[in-house]
Phi, psi and omega in degrees: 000132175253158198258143205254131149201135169292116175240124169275154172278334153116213213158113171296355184284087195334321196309313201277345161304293197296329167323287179314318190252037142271336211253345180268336145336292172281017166273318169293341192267343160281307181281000165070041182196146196264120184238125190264145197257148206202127206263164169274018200188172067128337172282007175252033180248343169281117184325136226240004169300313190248034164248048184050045190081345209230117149289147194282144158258178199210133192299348173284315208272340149305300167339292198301318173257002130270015139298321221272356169260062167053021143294129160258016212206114171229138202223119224242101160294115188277135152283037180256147171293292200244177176277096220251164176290017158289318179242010175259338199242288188301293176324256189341328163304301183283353182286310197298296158332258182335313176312293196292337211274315188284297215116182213270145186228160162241141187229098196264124161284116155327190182252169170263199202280337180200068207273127174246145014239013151003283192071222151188110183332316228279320168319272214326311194292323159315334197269328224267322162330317204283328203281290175348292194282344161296293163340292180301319198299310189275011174039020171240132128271013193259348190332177199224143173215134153223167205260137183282148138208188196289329198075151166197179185263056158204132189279354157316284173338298153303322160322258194346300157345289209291292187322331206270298216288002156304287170311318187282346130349295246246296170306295210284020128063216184318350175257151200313141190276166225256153175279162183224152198194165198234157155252337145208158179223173192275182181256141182127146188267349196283347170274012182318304227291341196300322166089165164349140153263145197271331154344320183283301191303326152286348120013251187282322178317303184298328193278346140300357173089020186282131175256333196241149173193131153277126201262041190312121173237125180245078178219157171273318191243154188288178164146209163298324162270327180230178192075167178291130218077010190262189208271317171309319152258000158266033172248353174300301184281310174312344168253352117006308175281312177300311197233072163320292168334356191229135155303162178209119169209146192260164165236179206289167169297180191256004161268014176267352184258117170324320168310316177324311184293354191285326196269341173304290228284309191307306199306303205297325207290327188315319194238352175218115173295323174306014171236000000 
């Protein structure tokens, strides 16, 4: 029998703890199998006063203690846009380690969320809803959107960006097409491939006379970056401070749209017939 887990890269911010196991609850509840939800990192530093009592799990020390009843056989969904060194590097590190400590196990990795070079319409069709339904709120549909995400050093990753505000382009038919930013990025020109920051790109949006601007966000979990007080919006309000005149509205994370689950069950049935 294998043991199921949604795995996040992880986050001292209780919200991405408590998050992470509403969305593997409703993952277990489509597919009829207890999916445990489990960060590789940094979420066990969290007070277990706000994770309701419950300590968050963290992936060497899940592992280790069902090796340690004698499970063998785990089967592990990344809660990644792309194939990132979290699962290229880390993961594998630690199989390796648990392998010399335990013995030997099999760990089969799911696909991520938006595996190139493929990809999957249905992310897009989340980002381009979320624009939408900010757009109806705001009674405009011509608002200007750009698609958000963390940035990293490795361009796959960016790929994955560039494809999805591409699709969403590709939707939003006659409204302006959506822009691409970064929340942060590394120094160096060899990080070029990284595209806009997004503080420049809100920016240059004010100095052009823009008053309204959608905030696309391309994250899954609450935490230091995103949600309230993470770092996207306090680079919103700070170019703000500079440009009264101008708005900023975000939209929900993408583990707030239902089609995710839709894209789990694919992932997870991919690598287990038994679901």
């Amino acid at each position: 029998m294998s043991i199921y887990l949604l795995v996040d890269n992880g986050s001292k911010n209780p919200a991405a703890t408590l998050r992470l196991r509403e969305l593997a609850m409703l993952l277990g509840q489509r597919v009829d199998k207890t999916i445990h939800p489990v960060s590789l990192q940094h979420a066990d530093a969290i007070d277990t006063a706000e994770l309701e009592g419950k300590p968050a799990n963290t992936f060497n020390a899940f592992l280790r203690y069902h090796l340690g009843k004698g499970e063998r056989e785990f089967i592990v969904l990344p809660l990644f846009f792309g194939v990132s060194r979290a699962l290229t590097s880390f993961i594998p590190q630690q199989v390796e380690s648990l392998t010399a400590d335990c013995g030997d196990f099999v760990l089969k990795l799911a696909d991520v969320i938006y595996p190139l070079p493929a990809g999957d319409d249905r992310l897009a069709q989340i980002v381009f809803e979320h624009i939408r339904t900010a757009q109806a709120v705001l009674a405009d549909d011509k608002v200007r959107a750009v698609v958000v995400d963390h940035g990293s050093p490795i361009p796959e990753i960016t790929e994955v960006r560039k494809r999805i505000a591409q699709s969403v382009a590709a939707l939003l038919n006659d409204t302006p097409t959506p822009g691409e930013a970064v929340m942060e990025r590394r120094d160096g020109k060899e990080y070029d491939f990284n595209g806009e920051l997004l503080a420049d790109w809100l920016r240059y949006q004010a100095e052009q006379g823009a008053t309204t601007v959608v905030i696309a966000m391309l994250f899954f979990l609450p935490g230091r970056h995103a949600g309230v007080a993470g770092d996207v919006e306090e680079i919103c309000d700070n170019v703000v401070k500079d440009y009264p005149q101008l708005t900023c509205t975000v939209t929900p994370l993408i583990t707030e749209h239902p089609l995710l689950i839709d894209i789990l069950v694919d992932r997870l049935r991919a690598v287990d017939s038994s679901t």
